[in-house]
Each structure stands twice: as structure tokens, then as C-alpha cells.
Short mmCIF file of C-alpha atoms in Angstrom, two decimals:
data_model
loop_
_atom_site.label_atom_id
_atom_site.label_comp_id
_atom_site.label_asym_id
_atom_site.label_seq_id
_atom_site.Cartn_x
_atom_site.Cartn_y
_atom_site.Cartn_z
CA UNK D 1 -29.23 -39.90 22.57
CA UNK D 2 -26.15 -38.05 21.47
CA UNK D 3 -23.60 -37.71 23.46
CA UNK D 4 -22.10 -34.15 23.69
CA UNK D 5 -18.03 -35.51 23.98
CA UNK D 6 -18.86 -37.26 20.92
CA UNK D 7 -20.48 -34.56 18.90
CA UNK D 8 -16.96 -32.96 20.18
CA UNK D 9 -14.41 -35.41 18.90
CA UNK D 10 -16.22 -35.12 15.63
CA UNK D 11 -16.13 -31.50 15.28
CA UNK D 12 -12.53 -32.05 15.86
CA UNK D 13 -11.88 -33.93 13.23
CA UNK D 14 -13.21 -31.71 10.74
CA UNK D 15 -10.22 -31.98 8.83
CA UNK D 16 -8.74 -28.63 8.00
CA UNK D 17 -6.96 -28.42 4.65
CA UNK D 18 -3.16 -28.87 4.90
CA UNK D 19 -2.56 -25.67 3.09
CA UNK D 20 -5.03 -23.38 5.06
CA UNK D 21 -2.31 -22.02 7.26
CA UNK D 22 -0.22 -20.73 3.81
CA UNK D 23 -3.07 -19.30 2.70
CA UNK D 24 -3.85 -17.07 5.69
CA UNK D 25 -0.50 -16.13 5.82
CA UNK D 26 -0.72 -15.22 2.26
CA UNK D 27 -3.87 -12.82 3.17
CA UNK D 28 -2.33 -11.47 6.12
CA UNK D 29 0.04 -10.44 3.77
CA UNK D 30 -2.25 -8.70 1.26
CA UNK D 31 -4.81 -7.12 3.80
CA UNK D 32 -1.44 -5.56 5.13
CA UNK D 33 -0.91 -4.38 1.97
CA UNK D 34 -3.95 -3.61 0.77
CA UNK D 35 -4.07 -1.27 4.19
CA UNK D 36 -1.61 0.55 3.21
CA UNK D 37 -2.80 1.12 -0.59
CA UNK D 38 -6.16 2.39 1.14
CA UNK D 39 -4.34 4.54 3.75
CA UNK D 40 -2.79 6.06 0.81
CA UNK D 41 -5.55 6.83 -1.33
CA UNK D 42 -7.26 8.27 1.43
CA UNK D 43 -5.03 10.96 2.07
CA UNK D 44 -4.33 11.78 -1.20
CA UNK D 45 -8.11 12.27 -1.80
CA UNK D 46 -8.58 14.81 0.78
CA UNK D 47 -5.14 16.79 0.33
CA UNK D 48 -3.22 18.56 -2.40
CA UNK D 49 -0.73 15.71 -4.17
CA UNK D 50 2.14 17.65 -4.93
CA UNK D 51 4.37 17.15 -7.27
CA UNK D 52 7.47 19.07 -8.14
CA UNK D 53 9.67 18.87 -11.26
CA UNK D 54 12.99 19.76 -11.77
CA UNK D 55 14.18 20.66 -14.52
CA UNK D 56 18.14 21.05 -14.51
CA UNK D 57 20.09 22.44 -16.22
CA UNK D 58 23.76 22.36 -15.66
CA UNK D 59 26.31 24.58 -17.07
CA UNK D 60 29.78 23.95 -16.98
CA UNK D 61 32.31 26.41 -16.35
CA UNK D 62 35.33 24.59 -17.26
CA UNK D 63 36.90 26.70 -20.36
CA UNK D 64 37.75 24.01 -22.82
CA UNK D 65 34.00 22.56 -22.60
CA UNK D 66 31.26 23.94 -24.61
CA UNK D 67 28.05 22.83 -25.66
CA UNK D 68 28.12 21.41 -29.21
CA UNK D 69 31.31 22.51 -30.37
CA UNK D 70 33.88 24.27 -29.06
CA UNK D 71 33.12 28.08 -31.11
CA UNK D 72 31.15 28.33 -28.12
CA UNK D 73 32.24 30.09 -25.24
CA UNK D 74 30.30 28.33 -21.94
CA UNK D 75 30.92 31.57 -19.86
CA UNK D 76 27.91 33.98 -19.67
CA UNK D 77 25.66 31.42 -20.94
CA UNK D 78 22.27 32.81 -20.50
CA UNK D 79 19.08 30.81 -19.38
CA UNK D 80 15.78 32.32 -19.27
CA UNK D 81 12.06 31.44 -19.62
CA UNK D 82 10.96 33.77 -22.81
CA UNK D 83 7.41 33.21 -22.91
CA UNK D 84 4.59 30.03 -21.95
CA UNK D 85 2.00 28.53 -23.21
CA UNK D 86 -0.90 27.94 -21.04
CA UNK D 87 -3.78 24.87 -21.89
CA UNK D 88 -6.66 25.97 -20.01
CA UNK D 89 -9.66 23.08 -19.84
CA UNK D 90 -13.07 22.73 -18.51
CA UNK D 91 -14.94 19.37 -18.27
CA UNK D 92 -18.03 19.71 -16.04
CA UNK D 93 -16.64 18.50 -12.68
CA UNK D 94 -12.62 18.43 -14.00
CA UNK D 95 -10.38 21.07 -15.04
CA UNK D 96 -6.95 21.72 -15.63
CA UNK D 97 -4.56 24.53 -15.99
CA UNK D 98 -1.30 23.57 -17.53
CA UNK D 99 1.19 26.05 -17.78
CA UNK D 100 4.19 25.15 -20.22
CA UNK D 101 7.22 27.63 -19.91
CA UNK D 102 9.77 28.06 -23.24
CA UNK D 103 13.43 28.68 -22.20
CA UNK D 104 15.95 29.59 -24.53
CA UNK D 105 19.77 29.05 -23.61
CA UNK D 106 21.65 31.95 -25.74
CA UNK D 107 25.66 32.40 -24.98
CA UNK D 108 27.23 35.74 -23.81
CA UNK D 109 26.20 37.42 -27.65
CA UNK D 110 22.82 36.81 -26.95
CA UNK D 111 22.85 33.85 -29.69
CA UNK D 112 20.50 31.13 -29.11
CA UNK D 113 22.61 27.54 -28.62
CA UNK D 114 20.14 25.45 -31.16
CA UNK D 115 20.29 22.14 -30.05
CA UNK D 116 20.50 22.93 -26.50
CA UNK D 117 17.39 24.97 -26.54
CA UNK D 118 15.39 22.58 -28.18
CA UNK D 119 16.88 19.77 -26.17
CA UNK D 120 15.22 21.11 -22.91
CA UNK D 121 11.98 22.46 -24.24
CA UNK D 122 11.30 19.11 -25.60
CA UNK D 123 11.94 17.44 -22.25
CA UNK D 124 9.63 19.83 -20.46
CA UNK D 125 6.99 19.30 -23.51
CA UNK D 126 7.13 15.65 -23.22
CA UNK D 127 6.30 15.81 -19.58
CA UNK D 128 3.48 18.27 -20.04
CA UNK D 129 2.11 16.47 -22.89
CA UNK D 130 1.86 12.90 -20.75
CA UNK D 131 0.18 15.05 -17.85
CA UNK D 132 -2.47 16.53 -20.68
CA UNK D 133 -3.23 13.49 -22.02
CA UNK D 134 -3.20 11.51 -18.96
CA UNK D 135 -5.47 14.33 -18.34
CA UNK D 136 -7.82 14.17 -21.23
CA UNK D 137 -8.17 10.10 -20.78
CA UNK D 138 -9.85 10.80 -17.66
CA UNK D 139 -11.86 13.11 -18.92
CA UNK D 140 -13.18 10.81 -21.32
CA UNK D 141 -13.37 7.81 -19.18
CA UNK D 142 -15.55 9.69 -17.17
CA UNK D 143 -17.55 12.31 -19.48
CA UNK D 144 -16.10 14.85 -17.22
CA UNK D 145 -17.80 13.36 -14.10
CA UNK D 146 -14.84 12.81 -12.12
CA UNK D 147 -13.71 14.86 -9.60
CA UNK D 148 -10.42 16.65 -10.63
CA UNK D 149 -8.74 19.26 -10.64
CA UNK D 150 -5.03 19.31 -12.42
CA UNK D 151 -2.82 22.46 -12.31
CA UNK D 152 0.47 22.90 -13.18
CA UNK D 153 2.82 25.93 -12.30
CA UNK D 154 6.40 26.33 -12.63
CA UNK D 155 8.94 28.58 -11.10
CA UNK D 156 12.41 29.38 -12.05
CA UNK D 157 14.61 27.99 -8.43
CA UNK D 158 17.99 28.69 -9.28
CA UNK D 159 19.67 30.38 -11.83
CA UNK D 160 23.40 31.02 -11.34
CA UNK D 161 26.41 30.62 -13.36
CA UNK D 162 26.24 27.00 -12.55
CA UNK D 163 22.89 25.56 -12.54
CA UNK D 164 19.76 26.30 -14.00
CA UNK D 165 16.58 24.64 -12.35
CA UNK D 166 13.49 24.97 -13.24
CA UNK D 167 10.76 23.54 -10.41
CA UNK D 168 7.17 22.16 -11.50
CA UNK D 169 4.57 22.35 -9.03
CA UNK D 170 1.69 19.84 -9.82
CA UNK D 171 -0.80 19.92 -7.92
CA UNK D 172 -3.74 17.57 -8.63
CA UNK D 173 -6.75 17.00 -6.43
CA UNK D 174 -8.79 13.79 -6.68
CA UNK D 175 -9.29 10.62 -5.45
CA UNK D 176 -6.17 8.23 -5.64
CA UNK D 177 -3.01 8.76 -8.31
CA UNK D 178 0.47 7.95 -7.35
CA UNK D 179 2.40 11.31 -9.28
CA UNK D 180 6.05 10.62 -9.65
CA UNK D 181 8.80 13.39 -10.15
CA UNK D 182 10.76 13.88 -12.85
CA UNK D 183 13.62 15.72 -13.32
CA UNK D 184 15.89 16.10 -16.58
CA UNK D 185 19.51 17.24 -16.61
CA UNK D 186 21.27 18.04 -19.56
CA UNK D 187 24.81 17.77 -19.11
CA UNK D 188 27.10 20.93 -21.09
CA UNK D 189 29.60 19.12 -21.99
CA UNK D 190 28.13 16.56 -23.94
CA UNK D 191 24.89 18.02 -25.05
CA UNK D 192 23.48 14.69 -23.24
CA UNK D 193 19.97 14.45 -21.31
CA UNK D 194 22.25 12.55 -18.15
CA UNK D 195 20.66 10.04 -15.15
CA UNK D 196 22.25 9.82 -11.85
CA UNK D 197 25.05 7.01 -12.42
CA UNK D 198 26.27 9.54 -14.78
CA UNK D 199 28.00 11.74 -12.28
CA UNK D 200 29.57 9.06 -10.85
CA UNK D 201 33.13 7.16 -11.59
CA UNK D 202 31.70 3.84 -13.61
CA UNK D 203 33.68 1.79 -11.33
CA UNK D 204 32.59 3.35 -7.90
CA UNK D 205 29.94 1.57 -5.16
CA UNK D 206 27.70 4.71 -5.24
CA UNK D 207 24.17 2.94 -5.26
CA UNK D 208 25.42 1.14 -1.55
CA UNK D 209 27.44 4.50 -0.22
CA UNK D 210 24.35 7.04 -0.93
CA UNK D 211 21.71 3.93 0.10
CA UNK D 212 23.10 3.65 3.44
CA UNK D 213 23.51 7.39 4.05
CA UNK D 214 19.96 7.39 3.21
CA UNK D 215 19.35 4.84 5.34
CA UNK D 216 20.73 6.62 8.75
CA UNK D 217 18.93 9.77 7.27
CA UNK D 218 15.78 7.58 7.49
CA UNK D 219 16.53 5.95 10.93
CA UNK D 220 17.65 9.54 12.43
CA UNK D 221 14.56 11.26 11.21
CA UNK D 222 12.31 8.37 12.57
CA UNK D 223 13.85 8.64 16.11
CA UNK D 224 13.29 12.49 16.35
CA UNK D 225 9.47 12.74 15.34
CA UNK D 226 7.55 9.45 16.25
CA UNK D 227 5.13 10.75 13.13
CA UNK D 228 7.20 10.01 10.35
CA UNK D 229 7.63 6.57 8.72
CA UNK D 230 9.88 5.34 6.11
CA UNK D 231 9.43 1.44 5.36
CA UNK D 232 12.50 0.17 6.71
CA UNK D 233 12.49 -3.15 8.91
CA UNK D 234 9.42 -3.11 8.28
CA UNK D 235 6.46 -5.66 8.73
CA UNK D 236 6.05 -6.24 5.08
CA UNK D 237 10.41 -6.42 4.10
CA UNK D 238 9.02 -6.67 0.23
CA UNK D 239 8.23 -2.58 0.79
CA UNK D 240 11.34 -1.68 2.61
CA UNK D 241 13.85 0.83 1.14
CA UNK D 242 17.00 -1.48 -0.66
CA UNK D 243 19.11 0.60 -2.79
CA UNK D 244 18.59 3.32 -5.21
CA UNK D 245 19.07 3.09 -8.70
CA UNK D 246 21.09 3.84 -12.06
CA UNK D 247 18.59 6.40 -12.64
CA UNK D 248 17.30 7.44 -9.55
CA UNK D 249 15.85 10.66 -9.30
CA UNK D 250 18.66 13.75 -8.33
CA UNK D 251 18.90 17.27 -8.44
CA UNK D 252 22.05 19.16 -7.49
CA UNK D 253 20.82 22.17 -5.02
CA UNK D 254 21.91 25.69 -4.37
CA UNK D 255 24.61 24.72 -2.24
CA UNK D 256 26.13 22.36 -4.46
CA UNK D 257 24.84 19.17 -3.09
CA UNK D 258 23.68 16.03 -4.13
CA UNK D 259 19.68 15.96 -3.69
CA UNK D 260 17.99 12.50 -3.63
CA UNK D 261 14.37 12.59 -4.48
CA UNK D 262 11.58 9.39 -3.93
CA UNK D 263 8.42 9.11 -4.74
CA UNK D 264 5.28 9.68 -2.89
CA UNK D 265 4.97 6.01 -1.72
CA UNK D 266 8.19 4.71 -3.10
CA UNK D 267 10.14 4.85 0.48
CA UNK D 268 7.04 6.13 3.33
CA UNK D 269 3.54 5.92 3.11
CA UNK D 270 1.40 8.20 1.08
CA UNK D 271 0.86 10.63 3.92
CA UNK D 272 4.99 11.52 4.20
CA UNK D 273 4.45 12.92 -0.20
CA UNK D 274 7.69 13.47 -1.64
CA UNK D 275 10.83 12.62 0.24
CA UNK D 276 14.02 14.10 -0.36
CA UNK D 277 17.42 13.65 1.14
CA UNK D 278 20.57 16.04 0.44
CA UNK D 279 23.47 14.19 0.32
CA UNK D 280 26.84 15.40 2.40
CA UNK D 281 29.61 16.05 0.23
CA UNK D 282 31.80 14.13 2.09
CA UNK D 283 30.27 11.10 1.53
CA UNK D 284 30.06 11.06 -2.16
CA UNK D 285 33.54 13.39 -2.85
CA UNK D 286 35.80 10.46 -3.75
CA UNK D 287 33.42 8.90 -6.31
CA UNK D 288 32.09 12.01 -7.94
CA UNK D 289 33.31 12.79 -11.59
CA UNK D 290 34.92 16.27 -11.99
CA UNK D 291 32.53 19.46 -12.81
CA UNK D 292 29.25 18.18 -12.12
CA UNK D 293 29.81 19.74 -7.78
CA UNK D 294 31.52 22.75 -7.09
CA UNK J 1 -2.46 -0.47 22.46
CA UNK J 2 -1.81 1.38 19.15
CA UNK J 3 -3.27 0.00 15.91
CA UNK J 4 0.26 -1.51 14.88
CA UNK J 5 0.06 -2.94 18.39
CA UNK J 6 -3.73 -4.10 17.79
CA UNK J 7 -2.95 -5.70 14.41
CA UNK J 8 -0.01 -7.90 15.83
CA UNK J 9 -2.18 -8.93 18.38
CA UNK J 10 -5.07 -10.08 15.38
CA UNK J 11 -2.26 -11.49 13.51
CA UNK J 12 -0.99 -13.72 16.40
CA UNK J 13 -4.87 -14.87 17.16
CA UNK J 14 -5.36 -16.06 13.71
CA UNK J 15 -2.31 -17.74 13.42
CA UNK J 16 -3.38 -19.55 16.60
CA UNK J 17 -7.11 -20.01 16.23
CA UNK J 18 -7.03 -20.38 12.73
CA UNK J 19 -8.21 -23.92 12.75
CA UNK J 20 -11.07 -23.21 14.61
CA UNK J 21 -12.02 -20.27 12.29
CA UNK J 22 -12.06 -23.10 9.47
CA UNK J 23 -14.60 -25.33 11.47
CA UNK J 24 -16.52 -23.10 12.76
CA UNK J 25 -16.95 -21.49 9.23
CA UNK J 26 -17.37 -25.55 8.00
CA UNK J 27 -19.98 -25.79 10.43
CA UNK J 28 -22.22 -22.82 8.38
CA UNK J 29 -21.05 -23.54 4.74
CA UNK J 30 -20.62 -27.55 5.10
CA UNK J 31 -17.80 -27.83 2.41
CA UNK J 32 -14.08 -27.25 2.16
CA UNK J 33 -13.81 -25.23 -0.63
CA UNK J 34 -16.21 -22.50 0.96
CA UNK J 35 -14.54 -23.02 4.15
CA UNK J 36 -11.34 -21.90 3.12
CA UNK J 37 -13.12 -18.85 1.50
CA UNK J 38 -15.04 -17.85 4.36
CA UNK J 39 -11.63 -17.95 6.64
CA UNK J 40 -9.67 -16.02 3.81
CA UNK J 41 -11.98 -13.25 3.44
CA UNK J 42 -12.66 -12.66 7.23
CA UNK J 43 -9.15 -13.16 7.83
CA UNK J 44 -8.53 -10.44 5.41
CA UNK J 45 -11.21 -8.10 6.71
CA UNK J 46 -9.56 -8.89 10.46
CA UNK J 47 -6.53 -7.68 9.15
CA UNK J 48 -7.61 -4.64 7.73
CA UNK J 49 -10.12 -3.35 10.57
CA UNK J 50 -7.92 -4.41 13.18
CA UNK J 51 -8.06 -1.10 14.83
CA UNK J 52 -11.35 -1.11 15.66
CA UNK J 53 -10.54 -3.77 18.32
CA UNK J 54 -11.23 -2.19 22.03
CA UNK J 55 -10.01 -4.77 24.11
CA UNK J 56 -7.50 -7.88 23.68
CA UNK J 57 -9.66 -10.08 25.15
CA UNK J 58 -11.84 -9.72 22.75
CA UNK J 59 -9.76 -10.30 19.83
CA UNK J 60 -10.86 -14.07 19.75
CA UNK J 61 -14.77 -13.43 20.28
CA UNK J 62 -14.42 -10.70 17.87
CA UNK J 63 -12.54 -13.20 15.20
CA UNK J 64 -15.51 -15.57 15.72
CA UNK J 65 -17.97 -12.91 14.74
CA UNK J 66 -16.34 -11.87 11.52
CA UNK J 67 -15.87 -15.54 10.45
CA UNK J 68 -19.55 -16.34 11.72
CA UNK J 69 -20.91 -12.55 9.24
CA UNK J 70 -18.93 -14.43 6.31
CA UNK J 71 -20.34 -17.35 6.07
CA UNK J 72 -23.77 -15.88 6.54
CA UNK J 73 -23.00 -14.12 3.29
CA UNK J 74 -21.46 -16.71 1.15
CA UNK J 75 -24.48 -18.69 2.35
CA UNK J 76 -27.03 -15.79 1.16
CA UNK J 77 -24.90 -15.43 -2.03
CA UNK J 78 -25.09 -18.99 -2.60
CA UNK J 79 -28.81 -19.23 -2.45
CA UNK J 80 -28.97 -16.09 -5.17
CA UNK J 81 -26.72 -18.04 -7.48
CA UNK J 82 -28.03 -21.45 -9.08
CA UNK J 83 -25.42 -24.03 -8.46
CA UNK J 84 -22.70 -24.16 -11.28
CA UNK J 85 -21.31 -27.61 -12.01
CA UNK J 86 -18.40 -26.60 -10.33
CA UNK J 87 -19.80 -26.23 -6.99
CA UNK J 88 -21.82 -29.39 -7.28
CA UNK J 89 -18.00 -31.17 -7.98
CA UNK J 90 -16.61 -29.61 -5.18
CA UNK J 91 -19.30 -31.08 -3.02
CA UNK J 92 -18.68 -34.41 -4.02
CA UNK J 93 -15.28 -34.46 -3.62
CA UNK J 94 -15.38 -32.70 -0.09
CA UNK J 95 -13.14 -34.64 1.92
CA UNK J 96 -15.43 -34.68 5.06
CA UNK J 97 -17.12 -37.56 5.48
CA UNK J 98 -18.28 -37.35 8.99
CA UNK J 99 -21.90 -35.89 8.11
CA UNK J 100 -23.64 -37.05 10.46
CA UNK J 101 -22.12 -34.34 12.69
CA UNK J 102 -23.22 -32.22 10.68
CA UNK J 103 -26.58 -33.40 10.14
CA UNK J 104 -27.45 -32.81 13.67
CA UNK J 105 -26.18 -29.37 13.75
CA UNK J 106 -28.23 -28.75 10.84
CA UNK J 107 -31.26 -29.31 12.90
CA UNK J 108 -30.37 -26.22 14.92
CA UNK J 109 -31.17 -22.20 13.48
CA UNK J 110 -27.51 -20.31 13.26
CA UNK J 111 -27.64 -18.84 16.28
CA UNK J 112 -28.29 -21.94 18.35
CA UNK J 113 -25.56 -24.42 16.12
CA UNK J 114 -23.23 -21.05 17.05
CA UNK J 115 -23.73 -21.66 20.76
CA UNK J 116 -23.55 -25.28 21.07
CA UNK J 117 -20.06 -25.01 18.45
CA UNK J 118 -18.36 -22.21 20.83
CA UNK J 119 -19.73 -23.01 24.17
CA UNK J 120 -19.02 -26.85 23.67
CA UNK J 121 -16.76 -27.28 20.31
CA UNK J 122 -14.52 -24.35 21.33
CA UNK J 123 -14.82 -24.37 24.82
CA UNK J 124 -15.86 -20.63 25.40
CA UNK J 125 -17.37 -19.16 28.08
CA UNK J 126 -21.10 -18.40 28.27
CA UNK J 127 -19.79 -14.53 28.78
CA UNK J 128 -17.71 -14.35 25.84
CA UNK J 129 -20.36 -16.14 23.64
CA UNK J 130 -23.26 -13.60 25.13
CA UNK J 131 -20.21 -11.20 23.69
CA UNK J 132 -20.28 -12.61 20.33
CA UNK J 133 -23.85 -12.54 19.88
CA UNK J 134 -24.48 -9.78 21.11
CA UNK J 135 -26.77 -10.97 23.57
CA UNK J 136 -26.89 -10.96 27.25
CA UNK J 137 -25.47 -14.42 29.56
CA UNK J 138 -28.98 -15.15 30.38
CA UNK J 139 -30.32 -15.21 26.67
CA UNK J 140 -27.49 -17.26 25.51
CA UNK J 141 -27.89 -19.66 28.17
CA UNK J 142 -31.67 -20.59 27.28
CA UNK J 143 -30.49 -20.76 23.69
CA UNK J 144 -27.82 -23.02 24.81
CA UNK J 145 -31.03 -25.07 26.55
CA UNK J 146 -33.06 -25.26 23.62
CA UNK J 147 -30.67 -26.37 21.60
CA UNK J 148 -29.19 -29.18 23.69
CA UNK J 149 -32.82 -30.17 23.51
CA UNK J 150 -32.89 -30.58 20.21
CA UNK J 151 -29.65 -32.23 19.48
CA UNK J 152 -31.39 -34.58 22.42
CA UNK J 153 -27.88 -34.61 24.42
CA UNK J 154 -27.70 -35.71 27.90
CA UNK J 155 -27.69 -32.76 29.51
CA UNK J 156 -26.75 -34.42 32.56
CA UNK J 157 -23.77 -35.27 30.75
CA UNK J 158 -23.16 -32.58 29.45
CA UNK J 159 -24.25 -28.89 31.12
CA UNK J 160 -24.57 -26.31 29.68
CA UNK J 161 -24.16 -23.88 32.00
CA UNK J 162 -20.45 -21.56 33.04
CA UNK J 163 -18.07 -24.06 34.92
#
């Protein structure tokens, strides 16, 4: 006969391997992330990923600072989208409809500034080139059998003495993607495509200062609406929002202030899409180089 | 209890039952190696469903019955695929040497080793077993009678029925 407190005591030593408990933290770990990835693809499957691009231009008004050289006058620089191309595509269950503007950049005579021209149209063909070829791999991974649906459309945001910017809608329906935004800025005075640590003095803390006023911008937004989420203190601190970067993505807006621009997914789950957060010029006046803020 | 709520509350229950997730998945797949699988994956699928949990209570029962669905299917997987040298090593060097344990459990169909284990082994009541299986209290306990019968346990010694 067996005895039942027996067949007990040996069940209980069934020795469970030393390392089991690392590994299910380990998969806690990954189903949490996993989760999210899912969550994410999810929603971008059934909505409209937008994606907007920037393109910046900024013009300097400063009298002793021309593009190229100085036989240039800066005042009465002229920006303006001449004409666009369009690529138009139709792959049994894909399309796309990419729409690639051509902007000239002429001074006050009406003659076109070469280099500066060419400088941004490149940019902007460089970035619709990835999306049409990004585009035609799936087409051919697929034979056209995916689900997609790419369209591109740009409109002309601001356009003052100071600042030209150019926004690119993408929209782009199908299932999954993670679409990034890119913006270019071409500084005036240098004739240089510049990135965000650019505008800054080279000595200054400006990655900490605009982190942590992004940070209370995160923590204040959470607070008032219990439906927004940016990954903060959260569960999984590999995910949480640290510090921005050299070349983080920026624009300068109509009223002159500094515009900080993530990611869908970079900072908030796919749901929250792109996040931006204007920067008070306050916090940023004392380590801004001159010209680039009114 | 909101699904961040739900999933702390899955992620604390592992953490504590996680042994008992291992033997009870040791007690359907027999070696360590598969073991540790079967507690990875239904840990992972705990994780990620966690919001389908109704009731705290049930987080444990409901634990049981994901680890229990695993190793049914690394079992039925296993029996597809012919046994690779690998898995033949692995069973030699399992670490358990206490088979006779297991022998006698092996007399029992799944559903009556997965009584005696929870009711007994893991000290469960015949409610949240019947919850587990899916059955009703009365169902689980003749279950719980035939296999006692089979093990041949004094059932004197040991009843089977709620304390």
C-alpha cells in the first residue's frame, strides 16, 4: 500500500532547477514586453499611422550672414514650392501615392541660391526615395498581396521671413510599422544641414535641462487625463524616457519656440502616435546660440 | 481591478507558486528540461492574457490550468516528433531520481494524476480543483476516488474528501 504523506514528501522533492526563478523573471519580462509590441501593432493596424515631416528651413536675418557668400543679401529671401512630382502605384491589394514637392530658394532678384536649393530638395528626395523603396520591397515580398496603402502629402506650415517649414503627412495603413519623423534644417549661415545640439552653446547641459522639462510635461499631462501614458517609472525602467539626444528630433514653431518631437513608441505606447512637446523659452534662453529664436 | 492591477496580481502568484508550476508541469512531462519549458511558456502566456482573469481568487487555479494546457501540448508535440539524440541525453541526465513517484502517477489518465497532485500535492480544495477542471465538486470527487484506488492508498489514511 502507498501511503499518501509519502507520495507527498516525494512530490516535494521534485527538485526544481536552481535557476527556474531567473528564468521566469526573465519571461515576465518579455511577455511584458512583448504586450506592449502587440498592443502596438494592433492599433496601428486598424488606424491611420501618421507621420509628419518637417522640413525647415531657417533663414537668418542677421545682415552680415548670407548663404554661401556674402554677395548675397539674406533679406527677401524667397521660398516657394515651384512644382511636384507625384509617383502614383498600384499593386493588387497595395498602393501608394507619393507626392514629392520642388522648392526653390531665390533672393530678393528672384535669383535662385544654387547650393541652397539643391541642398533641400535633396533632403526631401532622400526621404521620399527610402519611403518608395521601402515601399516597393513590400510589394515584392508580397507580390502585391499585402494590405497597404502608403500616401504621402505635404503642405507648406510656415513661411515667414524667418522660417520656412515644410510638413509631410504620411499616412500609411497596414498591419504593424513603427514610422519615425524626420525633419531637416538647413542652417543660413553656414549652408549646413544642422541637428539639435547645434543650436545650443557646446558647453551647455541642454540634453538634462530640456529632458527634465519634458519630464514634468509628461508627469503634468498624465495627471490631467488618466488616458494618456508616457513610460516613465514605469514597470519595465529599460522603456522609460532618459534623456534626449545630440540629434533629437526639433522643429522651431510659429511662435518661435523650441518643438521636441518623439516617435510613435519612442516615449508612450503606440496608441499616444507622435508626441511633441514645445519647449518654454525661458528654460532654454541662457543656453541657446544667437539667431536660431527670435 | 484594472488589467495593470490584474497583471501585478499574476506576476506576484507566479513568483510565489512558481515551484509548484514546475512540479506540477514535471508531473506531465517527467523531465527537467521540458519542465522548465512548460513553466516558461505558460508563464509567458499568463503574463500576456492576464486580463482575462475575473476574479483574484482564481489567479492560482487559473495558473494551474495554463501550466496543466502546456504540458498537454509539449506532450502531443513530443509524440509527433521522433526523439532527437538530444532529448534522449537530456533524459539521462535528468536529475530526478525519485521515479518511483512517478511511476505510480503514471498509472493514473491526466485528469485523475491532476486531482490527486492538486487536491493532495498542492493542498487545494475540492472546489477550486472542480474550478480547474472544469468540472463540478461532485465529479471531481469520484475522480479523486478512483484514483486513490488505483494508486491503492489508504484511504483511511488519507481522505479524499473537503476538510
Amino acid at each position: 500500500m502507498n501511503n499518501l504523506n509519502d507520495l507527498k514528501r516525494k512530490y516535494e522533492n521534485i527538485e526544481v532547477p536552481e535557476n527556474t526563478l531567473e528564468i521566469i523573471e526573465e519571461t515576465i519580462k518579455k511577455a511584458k514586453h512583448k504586450e506592449r509590441r502587440i498592443t502596438i501593432l494592433t492599433n496601428v493596424a486598424s488606424t491611420f499611422a501618421t507621420v509628419i515631416l518637417v522640413i525647415t528651413i531657417l533663414v537668418n536675418l542677421s545682415p552680415n550672414i548670407a548663404y554661401g557668400l556674402s554677395r548675397l543679401p539674406v533679406l527677401g529671401v524667397v521660398i516657394e514650392v515651384v512644382t511636384f512630382r507625384n509617383y502614383e502605384s498600384k499593386d493588387n491589394n497595395m498602393q501608394a501615392n507619393i507626392n514629392i514637392p520642388e522648392i526653390s530658394v531665390k533672393d530678393e532678384k528672384g535669383q535662385i541660391l544654387e547650393e541652397s536649393t539643391q541642398n533641400i530638395n535633396q533632403s526631401i528626395e532622400k526621404y521620399t526615395e527610402t519611403l518608395i523603396s521601402r515601399y516597393k520591397e513590400d510589394v515584392e515580398a508580397s507580390g502585391g498581396e499585402a494590405l497597404q496603402s502608403v500616401n504621402l502629402e505635404y503642405e507648406v506650415i510656415t513661411n515667414n521671413e524667418r522660417l520656412f517649414s515644410i510638413r509631410f503627412n504620411e499616412l500609411i495603413i497596414m498591419a504593424g510599422g513603427n514610422e519615425k519623423v524626420k525633419i531637416f534644417h538647413l542652417d543660413k549661415q553656414t549652408g549646413e544641414i544642422i541637428i539639435l545640439k547645434d543650436i545650443f552653446d557646446s558647453n551647455s547641459d541642454f540634453k538634462r535641462i530640456v529632458s527634465d522639462n519634458i519630464k514634468e510635461q509628461m508627469k503634468k499631462r498624465m495627471e490631467e487625463d488618466e488616458n494618456i501614458t508616457y513610460w516613465l517609472d514605469s514597470e519595465v525602467p529599460d522603456w522609460d524616457f532618459n534623456s534626449i539626444n545630440d540629434d533629437t528630433t526639433f522643429y522651431i514653431n510659429e511662435e518661435g519656440k523650441l518643438v521636441i518631437i518623439f516617435d510613435e513608441y519612442e516615449v508612450a505606447p503606440g496608441f499616444m502616435g507622435v508626441q511633441e512637446f514645445e519647449i518654454e523659452k525661458e528654460v532654454i534662453k541662457d543656453i541657446v546660440k544667437d539667431g536660431f529664436f527670435n | 481591478m484594472n488589467s495593470k492591477q490584474k497583471k501585478e496580481y499574476v506576476e506576484k502568484e507566479i513568483l510565489k507558486s512558481y515551484k509548484s508550476m514546475y512540479r506540477l508541469a514535471y508531473s506531465y512531462v517527467k523531465n527537467e528540461a521540458d519542465a522548465l519549458d512548460v513553466v516558461q511558456e505558460s508563464v509567458y502566456k499568463a503574463i500576456r492574457s492576464a486580463s482575462k482573469v475575473k476574479q483574484i481568487d482564481y489567479i492560482r487555479s487559473w495558473l494551474y490550468r495554463i501550466v496543466i494546457n502546456t504540458s498537454l501540448d509539449i506532450l502531443h508535440n513530443k509524440t509527433r516528433e521522433s526523439l532527437s539524440d538530444e532529448i534522449i541525453q537530456e533524459a539521462i541526465e535528468d536529475k530526478n531520481k525519485d521515479l518511483d513517484l512517478i511511476d505510480s502517477l503514471h498509472n493514473l489518465n491526466d485528469k485523475e494524476r491532476l486531482v490527486i497532485v492538486l487536491r493532495f500535492f498542492e493542498d487545494m480544495k475540492i472546489n477550486d480543483v472542480a474550478e480547474i477542471l472544469q468540472e463540478n465538486a461532485n465529479t471531481v470527487k469520484s475522480i479523486l476516488y478512483r484514483a486513490l484506488k488505483k494508486l491503492r492508498v489508504d484511504i483511511e489514511k488519507g481522505g479524499y474528501g473537503d476538510e
